[in-house]
mmCIF file of C-alpha atoms and ligand atoms in Angstrom:
data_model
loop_
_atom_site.group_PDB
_atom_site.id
_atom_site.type_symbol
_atom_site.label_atom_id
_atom_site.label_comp_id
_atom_site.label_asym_id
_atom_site.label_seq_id
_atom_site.Cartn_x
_atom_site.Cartn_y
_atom_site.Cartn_z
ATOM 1 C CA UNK C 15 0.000 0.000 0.000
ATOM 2 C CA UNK C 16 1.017 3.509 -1.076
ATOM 3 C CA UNK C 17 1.408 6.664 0.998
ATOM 4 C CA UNK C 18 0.841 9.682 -0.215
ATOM 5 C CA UNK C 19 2.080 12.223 2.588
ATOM 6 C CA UNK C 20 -0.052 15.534 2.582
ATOM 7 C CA UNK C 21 2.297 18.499 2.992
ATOM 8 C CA UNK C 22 -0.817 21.664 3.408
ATOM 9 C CA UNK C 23 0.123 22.113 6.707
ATOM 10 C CA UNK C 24 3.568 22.318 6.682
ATOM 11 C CA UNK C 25 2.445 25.688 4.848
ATOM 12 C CA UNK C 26 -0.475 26.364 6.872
ATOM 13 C CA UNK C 27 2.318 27.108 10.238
ATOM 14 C CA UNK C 28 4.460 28.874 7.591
ATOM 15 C CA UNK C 29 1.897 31.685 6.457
ATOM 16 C CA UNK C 30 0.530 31.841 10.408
ATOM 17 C CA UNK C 31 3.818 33.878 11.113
ATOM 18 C CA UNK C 32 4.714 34.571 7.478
ATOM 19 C CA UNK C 33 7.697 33.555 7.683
ATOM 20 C CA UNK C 34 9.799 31.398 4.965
ATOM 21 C CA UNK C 35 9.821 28.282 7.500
ATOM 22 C CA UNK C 36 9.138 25.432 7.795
ATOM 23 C CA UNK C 37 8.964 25.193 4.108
ATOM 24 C CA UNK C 38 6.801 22.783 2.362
ATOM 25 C CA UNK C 39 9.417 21.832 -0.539
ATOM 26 C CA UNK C 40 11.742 20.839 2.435
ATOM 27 C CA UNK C 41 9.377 18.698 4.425
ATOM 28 C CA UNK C 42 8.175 17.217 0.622
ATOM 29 C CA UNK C 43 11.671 16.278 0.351
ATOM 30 C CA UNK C 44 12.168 15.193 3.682
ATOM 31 C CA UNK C 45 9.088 13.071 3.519
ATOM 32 C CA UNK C 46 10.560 11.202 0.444
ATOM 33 C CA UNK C 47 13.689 10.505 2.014
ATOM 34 C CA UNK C 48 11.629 8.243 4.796
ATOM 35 C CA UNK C 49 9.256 6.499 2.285
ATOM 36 C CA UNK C 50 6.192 8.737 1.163
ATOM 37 C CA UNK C 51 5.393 6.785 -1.252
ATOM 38 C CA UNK C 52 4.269 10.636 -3.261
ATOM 39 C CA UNK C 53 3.622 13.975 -2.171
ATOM 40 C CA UNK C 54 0.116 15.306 -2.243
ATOM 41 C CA UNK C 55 -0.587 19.148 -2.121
ATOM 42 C CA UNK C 56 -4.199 20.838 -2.515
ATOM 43 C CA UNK C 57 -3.678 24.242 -4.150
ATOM 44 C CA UNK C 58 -6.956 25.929 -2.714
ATOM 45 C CA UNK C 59 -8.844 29.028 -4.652
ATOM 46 C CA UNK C 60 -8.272 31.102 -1.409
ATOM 47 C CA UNK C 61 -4.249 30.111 -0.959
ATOM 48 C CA UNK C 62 -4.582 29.518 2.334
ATOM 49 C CA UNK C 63 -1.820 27.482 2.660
ATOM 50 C CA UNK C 64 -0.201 26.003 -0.637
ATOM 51 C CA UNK C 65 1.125 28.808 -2.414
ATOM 52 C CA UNK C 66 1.647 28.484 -6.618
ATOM 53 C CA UNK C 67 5.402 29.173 -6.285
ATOM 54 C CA UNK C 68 5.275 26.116 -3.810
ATOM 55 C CA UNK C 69 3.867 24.404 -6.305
ATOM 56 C CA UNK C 70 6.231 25.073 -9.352
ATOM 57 C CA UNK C 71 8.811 24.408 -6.758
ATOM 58 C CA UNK C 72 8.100 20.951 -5.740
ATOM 59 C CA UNK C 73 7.453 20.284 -8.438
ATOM 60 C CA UNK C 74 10.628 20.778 -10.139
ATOM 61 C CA UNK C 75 12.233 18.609 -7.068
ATOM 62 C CA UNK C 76 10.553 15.457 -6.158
ATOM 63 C CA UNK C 77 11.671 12.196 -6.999
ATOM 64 C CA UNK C 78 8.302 10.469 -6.785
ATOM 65 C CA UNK C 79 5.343 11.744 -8.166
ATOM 66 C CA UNK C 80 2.760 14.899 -7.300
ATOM 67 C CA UNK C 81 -0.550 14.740 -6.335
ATOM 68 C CA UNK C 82 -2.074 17.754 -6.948
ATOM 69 C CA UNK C 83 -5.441 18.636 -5.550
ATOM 70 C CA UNK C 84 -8.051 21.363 -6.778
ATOM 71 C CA UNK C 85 -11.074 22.380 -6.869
ATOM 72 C CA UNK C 86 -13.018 22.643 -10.530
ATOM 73 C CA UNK C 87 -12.354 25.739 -11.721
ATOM 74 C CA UNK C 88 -10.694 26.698 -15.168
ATOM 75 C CA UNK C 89 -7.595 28.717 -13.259
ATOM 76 C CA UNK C 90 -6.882 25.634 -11.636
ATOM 77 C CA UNK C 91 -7.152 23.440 -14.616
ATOM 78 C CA UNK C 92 -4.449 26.019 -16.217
ATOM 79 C CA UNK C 93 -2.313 25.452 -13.492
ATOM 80 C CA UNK C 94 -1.941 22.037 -13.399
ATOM 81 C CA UNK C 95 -1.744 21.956 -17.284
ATOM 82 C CA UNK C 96 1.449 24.284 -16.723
ATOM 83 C CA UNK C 97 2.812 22.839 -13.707
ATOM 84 C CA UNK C 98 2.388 18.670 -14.896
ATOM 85 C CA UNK C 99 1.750 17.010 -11.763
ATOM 86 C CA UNK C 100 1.590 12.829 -12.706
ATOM 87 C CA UNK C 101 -1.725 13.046 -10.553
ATOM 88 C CA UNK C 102 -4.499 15.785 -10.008
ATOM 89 C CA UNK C 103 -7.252 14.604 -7.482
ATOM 90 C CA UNK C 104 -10.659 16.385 -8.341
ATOM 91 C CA UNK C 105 -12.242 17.710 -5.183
ATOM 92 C CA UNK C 106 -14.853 20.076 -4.582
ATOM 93 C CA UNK C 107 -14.251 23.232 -2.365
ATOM 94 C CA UNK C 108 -16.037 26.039 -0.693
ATOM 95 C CA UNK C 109 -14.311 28.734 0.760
ATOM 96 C CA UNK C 110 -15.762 28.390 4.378
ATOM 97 C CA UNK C 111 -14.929 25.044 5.168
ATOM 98 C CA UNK C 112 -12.160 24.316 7.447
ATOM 99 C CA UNK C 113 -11.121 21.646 5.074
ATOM 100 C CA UNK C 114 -12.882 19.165 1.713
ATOM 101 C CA UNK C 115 -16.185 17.986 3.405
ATOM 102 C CA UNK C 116 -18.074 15.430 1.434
ATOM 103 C CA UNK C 117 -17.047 14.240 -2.440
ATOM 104 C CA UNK C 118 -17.337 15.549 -5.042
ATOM 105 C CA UNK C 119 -21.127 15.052 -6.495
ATOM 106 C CA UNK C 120 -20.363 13.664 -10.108
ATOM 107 C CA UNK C 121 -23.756 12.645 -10.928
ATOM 108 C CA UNK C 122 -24.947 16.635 -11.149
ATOM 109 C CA UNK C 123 -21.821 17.534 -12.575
ATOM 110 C CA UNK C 124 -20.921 15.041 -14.998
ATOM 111 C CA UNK C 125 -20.442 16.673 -18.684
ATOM 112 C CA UNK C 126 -18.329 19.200 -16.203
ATOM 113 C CA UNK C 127 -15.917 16.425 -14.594
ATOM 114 C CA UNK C 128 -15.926 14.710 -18.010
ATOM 115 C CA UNK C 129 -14.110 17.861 -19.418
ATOM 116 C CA UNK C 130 -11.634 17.902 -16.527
ATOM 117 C CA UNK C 131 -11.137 14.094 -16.992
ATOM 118 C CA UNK C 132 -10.156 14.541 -21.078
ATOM 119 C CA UNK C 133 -8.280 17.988 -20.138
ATOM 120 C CA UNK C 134 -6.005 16.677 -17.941
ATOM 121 C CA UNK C 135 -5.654 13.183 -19.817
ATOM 122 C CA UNK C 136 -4.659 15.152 -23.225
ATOM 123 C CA UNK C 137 -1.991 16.210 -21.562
ATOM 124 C CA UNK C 138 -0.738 12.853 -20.043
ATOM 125 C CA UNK C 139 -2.291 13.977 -16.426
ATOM 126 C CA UNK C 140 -4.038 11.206 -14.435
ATOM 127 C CA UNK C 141 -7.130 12.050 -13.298
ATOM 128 C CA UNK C 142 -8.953 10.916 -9.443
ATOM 129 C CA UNK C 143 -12.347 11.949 -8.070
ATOM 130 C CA UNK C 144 -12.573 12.188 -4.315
ATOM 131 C CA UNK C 145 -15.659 10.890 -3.548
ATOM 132 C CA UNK C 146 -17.887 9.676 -1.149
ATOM 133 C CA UNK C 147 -18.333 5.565 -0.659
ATOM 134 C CA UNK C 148 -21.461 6.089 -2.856
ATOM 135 C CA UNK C 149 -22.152 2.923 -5.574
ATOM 136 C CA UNK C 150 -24.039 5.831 -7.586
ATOM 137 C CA UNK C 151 -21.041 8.205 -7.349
ATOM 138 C CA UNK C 152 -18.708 5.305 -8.206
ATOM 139 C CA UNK C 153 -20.690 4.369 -11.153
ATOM 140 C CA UNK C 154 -21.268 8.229 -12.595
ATOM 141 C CA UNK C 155 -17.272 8.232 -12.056
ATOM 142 C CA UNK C 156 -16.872 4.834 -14.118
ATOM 143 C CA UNK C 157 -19.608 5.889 -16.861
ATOM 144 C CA UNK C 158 -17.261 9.473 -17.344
ATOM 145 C CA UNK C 159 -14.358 7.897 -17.891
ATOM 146 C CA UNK C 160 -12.145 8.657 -14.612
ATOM 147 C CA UNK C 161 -9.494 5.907 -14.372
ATOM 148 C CA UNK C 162 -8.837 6.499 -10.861
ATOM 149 C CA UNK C 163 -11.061 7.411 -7.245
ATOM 150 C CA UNK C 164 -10.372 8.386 -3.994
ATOM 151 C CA UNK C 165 -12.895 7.465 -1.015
ATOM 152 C CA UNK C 166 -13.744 10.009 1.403
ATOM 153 C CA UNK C 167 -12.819 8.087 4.967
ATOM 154 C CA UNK C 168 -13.679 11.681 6.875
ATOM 155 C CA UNK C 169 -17.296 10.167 7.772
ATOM 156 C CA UNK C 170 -15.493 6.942 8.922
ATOM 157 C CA UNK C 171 -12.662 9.109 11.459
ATOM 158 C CA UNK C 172 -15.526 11.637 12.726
ATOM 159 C CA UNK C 173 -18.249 8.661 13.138
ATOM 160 C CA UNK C 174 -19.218 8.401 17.169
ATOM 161 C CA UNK C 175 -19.077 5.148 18.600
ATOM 162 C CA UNK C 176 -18.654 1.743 17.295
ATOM 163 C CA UNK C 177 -21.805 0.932 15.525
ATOM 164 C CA UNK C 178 -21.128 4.201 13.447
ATOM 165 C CA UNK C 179 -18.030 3.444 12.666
ATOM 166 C CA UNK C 180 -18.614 -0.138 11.554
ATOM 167 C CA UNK C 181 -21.308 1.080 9.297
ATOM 168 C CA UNK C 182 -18.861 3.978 8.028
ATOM 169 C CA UNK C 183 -16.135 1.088 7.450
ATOM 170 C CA UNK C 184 -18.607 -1.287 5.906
ATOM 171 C CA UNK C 185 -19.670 1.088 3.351
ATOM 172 C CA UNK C 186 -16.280 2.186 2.192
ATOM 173 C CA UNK C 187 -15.396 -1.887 1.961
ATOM 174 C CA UNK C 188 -18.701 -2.368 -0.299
ATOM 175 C CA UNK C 189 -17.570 1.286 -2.452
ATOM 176 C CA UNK C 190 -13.874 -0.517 -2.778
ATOM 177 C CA UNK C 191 -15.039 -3.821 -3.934
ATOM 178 C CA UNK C 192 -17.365 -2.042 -6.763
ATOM 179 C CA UNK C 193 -14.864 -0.198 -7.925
ATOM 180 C CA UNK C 194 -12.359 -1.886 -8.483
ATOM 181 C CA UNK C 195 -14.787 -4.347 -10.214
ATOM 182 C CA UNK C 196 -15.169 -1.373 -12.431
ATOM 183 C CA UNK C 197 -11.886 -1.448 -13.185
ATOM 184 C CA UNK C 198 -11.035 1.640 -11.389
ATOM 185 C CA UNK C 199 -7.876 2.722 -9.231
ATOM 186 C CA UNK C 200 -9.071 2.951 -5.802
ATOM 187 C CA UNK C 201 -7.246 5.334 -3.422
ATOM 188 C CA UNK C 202 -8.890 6.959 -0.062
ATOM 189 C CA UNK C 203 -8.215 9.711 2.582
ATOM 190 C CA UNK C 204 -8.953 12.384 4.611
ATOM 191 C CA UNK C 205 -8.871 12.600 8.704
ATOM 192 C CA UNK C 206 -6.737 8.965 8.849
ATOM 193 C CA UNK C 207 -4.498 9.040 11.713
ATOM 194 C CA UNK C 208 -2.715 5.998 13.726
ATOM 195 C CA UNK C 209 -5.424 5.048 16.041
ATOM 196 C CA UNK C 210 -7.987 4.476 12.928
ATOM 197 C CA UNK C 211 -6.024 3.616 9.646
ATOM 198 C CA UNK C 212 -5.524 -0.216 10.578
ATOM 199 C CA UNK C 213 -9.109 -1.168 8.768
ATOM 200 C CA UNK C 214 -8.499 0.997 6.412
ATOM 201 C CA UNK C 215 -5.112 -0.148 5.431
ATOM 202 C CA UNK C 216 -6.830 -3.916 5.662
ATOM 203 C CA UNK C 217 -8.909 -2.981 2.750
ATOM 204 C CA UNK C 218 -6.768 -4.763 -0.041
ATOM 205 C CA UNK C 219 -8.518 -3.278 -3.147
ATOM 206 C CA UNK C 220 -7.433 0.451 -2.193
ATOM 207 C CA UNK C 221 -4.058 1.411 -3.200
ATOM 208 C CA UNK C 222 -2.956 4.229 -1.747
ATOM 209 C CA UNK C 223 -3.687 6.110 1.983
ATOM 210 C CA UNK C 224 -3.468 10.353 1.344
ATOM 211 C CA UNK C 225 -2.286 11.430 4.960
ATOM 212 C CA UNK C 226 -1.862 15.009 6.321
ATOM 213 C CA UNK C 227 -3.406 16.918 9.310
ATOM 214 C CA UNK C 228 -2.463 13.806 11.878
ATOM 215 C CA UNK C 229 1.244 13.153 10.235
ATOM 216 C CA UNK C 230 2.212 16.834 10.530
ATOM 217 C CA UNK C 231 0.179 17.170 13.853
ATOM 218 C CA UNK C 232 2.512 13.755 14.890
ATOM 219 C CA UNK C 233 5.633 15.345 13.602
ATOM 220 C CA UNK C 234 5.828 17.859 16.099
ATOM 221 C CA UNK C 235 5.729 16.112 19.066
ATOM 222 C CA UNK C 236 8.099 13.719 17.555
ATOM 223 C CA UNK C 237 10.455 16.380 16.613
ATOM 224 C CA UNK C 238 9.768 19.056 19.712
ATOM 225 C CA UNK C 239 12.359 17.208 22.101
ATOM 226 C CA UNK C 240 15.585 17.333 20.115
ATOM 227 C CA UNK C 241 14.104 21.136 19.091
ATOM 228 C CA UNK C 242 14.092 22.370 22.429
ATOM 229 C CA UNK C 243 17.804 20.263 22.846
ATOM 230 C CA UNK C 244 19.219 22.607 19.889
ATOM 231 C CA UNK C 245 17.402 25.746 21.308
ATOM 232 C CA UNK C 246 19.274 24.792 24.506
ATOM 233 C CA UNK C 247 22.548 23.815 22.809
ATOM 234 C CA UNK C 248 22.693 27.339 21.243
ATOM 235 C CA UNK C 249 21.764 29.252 23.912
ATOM 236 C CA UNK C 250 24.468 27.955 26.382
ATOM 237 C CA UNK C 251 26.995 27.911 23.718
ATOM 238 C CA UNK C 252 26.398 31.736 23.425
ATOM 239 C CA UNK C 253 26.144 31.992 27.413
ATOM 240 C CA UNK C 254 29.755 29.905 27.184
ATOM 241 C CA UNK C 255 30.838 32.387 24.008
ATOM 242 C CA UNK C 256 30.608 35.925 26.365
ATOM 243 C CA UNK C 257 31.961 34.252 29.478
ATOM 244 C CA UNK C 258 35.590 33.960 27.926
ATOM 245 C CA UNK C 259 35.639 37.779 26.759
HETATM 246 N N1 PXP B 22 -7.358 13.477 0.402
HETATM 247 C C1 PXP B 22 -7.984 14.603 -0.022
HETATM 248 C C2 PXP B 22 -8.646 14.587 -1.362
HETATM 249 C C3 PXP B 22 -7.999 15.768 0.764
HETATM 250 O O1 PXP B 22 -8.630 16.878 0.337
HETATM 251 C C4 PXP B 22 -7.289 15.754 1.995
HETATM 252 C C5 PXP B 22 -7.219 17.013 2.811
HETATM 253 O O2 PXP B 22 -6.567 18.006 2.108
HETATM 254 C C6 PXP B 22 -6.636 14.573 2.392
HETATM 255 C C7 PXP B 22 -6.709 13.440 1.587
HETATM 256 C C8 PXP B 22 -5.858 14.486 3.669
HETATM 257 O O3 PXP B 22 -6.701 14.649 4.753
HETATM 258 P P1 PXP B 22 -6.073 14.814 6.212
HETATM 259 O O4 PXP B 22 -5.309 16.100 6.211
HETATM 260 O O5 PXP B 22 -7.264 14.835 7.099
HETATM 261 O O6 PXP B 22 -5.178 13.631 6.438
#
């Protein structure tokens, strides 16, 4: 199984202060070097924390591949026509949200995602459909010719309770089976995080996990003790630096 590590919000603490740091194209590269699998980045309408110069950027350096996520909107289909990412992941967006809720609804907007789908295709860019674990949905992304879905598991992390969460788990089982008797790629994501991606990760039709809020959230309380050692470090070595003067 793939993993496709979900850099937003190494930019999301960058832009809080400004700031250059922590820079996305490092922790893209950094996430490579321990085994992401690719890099997934959503390039939202409102920038709120992708940037298109990070974009172009990371571009230019991975190793792996790019997953590029964005909304349906012609300035974002002109972006990724420029920038070449080997995968753009079709989501829909609203500028209020806190982050992607629900999938994108391909049976009202079908001759719309079809266009997308042929766009991006022409120009050797693989096209996925983040979805929810809907047999309709799945079928009205078969019947348009997308070669490639991702689930939506956010109902599965936020459902309350066990019986919820079964239920959540058994649909996006069923939605996995279908498709991929469909023939299509079957990928999922969205609010996985150690404590609920075992089931997921037992689901052997879906190929690849798309993982950021919890891995970045994990990375800094994995990384704050030897960041307070250097702070320390530093600080007496400048303590140490006067005190021979
Ligand atoms: N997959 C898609 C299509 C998404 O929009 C997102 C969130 O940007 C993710 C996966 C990752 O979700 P999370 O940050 O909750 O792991």
């Amino acid at each position: 199984m793939l993993l496709g590590v979900n850099i937003d919000h190494i930019a999301t603490l960058r832009n809080a202060r400004g700031t250059t740091y922590p820079s996305p194209l490092e922790g893209a590269l950094m996430a490579e070097t321990y085994g992401a699998d690719l890099i997934t980045l959503h390039l939202r309408e409102d920038r709120r924390h992708i940037k298109d110069a990070d974009v172009f950027l990371i571009k230019q350096a991975l190793q792996t591949r790019m997953n590029l996520e964005m909304a349906l909107t012609n300035e974002m289909l002109e972006n990724a026509l420029q920038v070449q990412p080997e995968d753009v992941c079709l989501v829909p967006e609203k500028r209020e949200e806190v982050t992607t809720e629900g999938g994108l609804d391909v049976l009202s907007k079908q001759t719309q995602i079809a266009h997308f789908i042929q766009e991006l295709s022409n120009a050797n860019i693989r096209a996925s459909l983040f979805i929810d674990a809907d047999l309709a949905q799945i079928q009205a992304a078969k019947d348009i010719g997308a070669p490639v879905i991702e689930l939506h598991t956010g109902a599965y992390a936020d459902a309350q309770g066990c019986i919820e969460k079964e239920q959540e788990l058994h649909r996006i089982k069923q939605a996995s089976s279908f498709a991929q008797s469909l023939g299509l790629v079957v990928n999922a994501g969205h609010g996985l995080n150690i404590h609920n991606v075992t089931p997921i990760a037992q689901i052997k039709e879906i190929k690849e996990l798309n993982i950021g809020h919890a891995l970045i959230s994990q990375a800094i309380f994995l990384g704050l003790p030897e960041a307070i050692k250097q702070m320390k470090k530093v600080m007496q070595m400048a303590r140490l630096s006067i005190g021979h003067q």
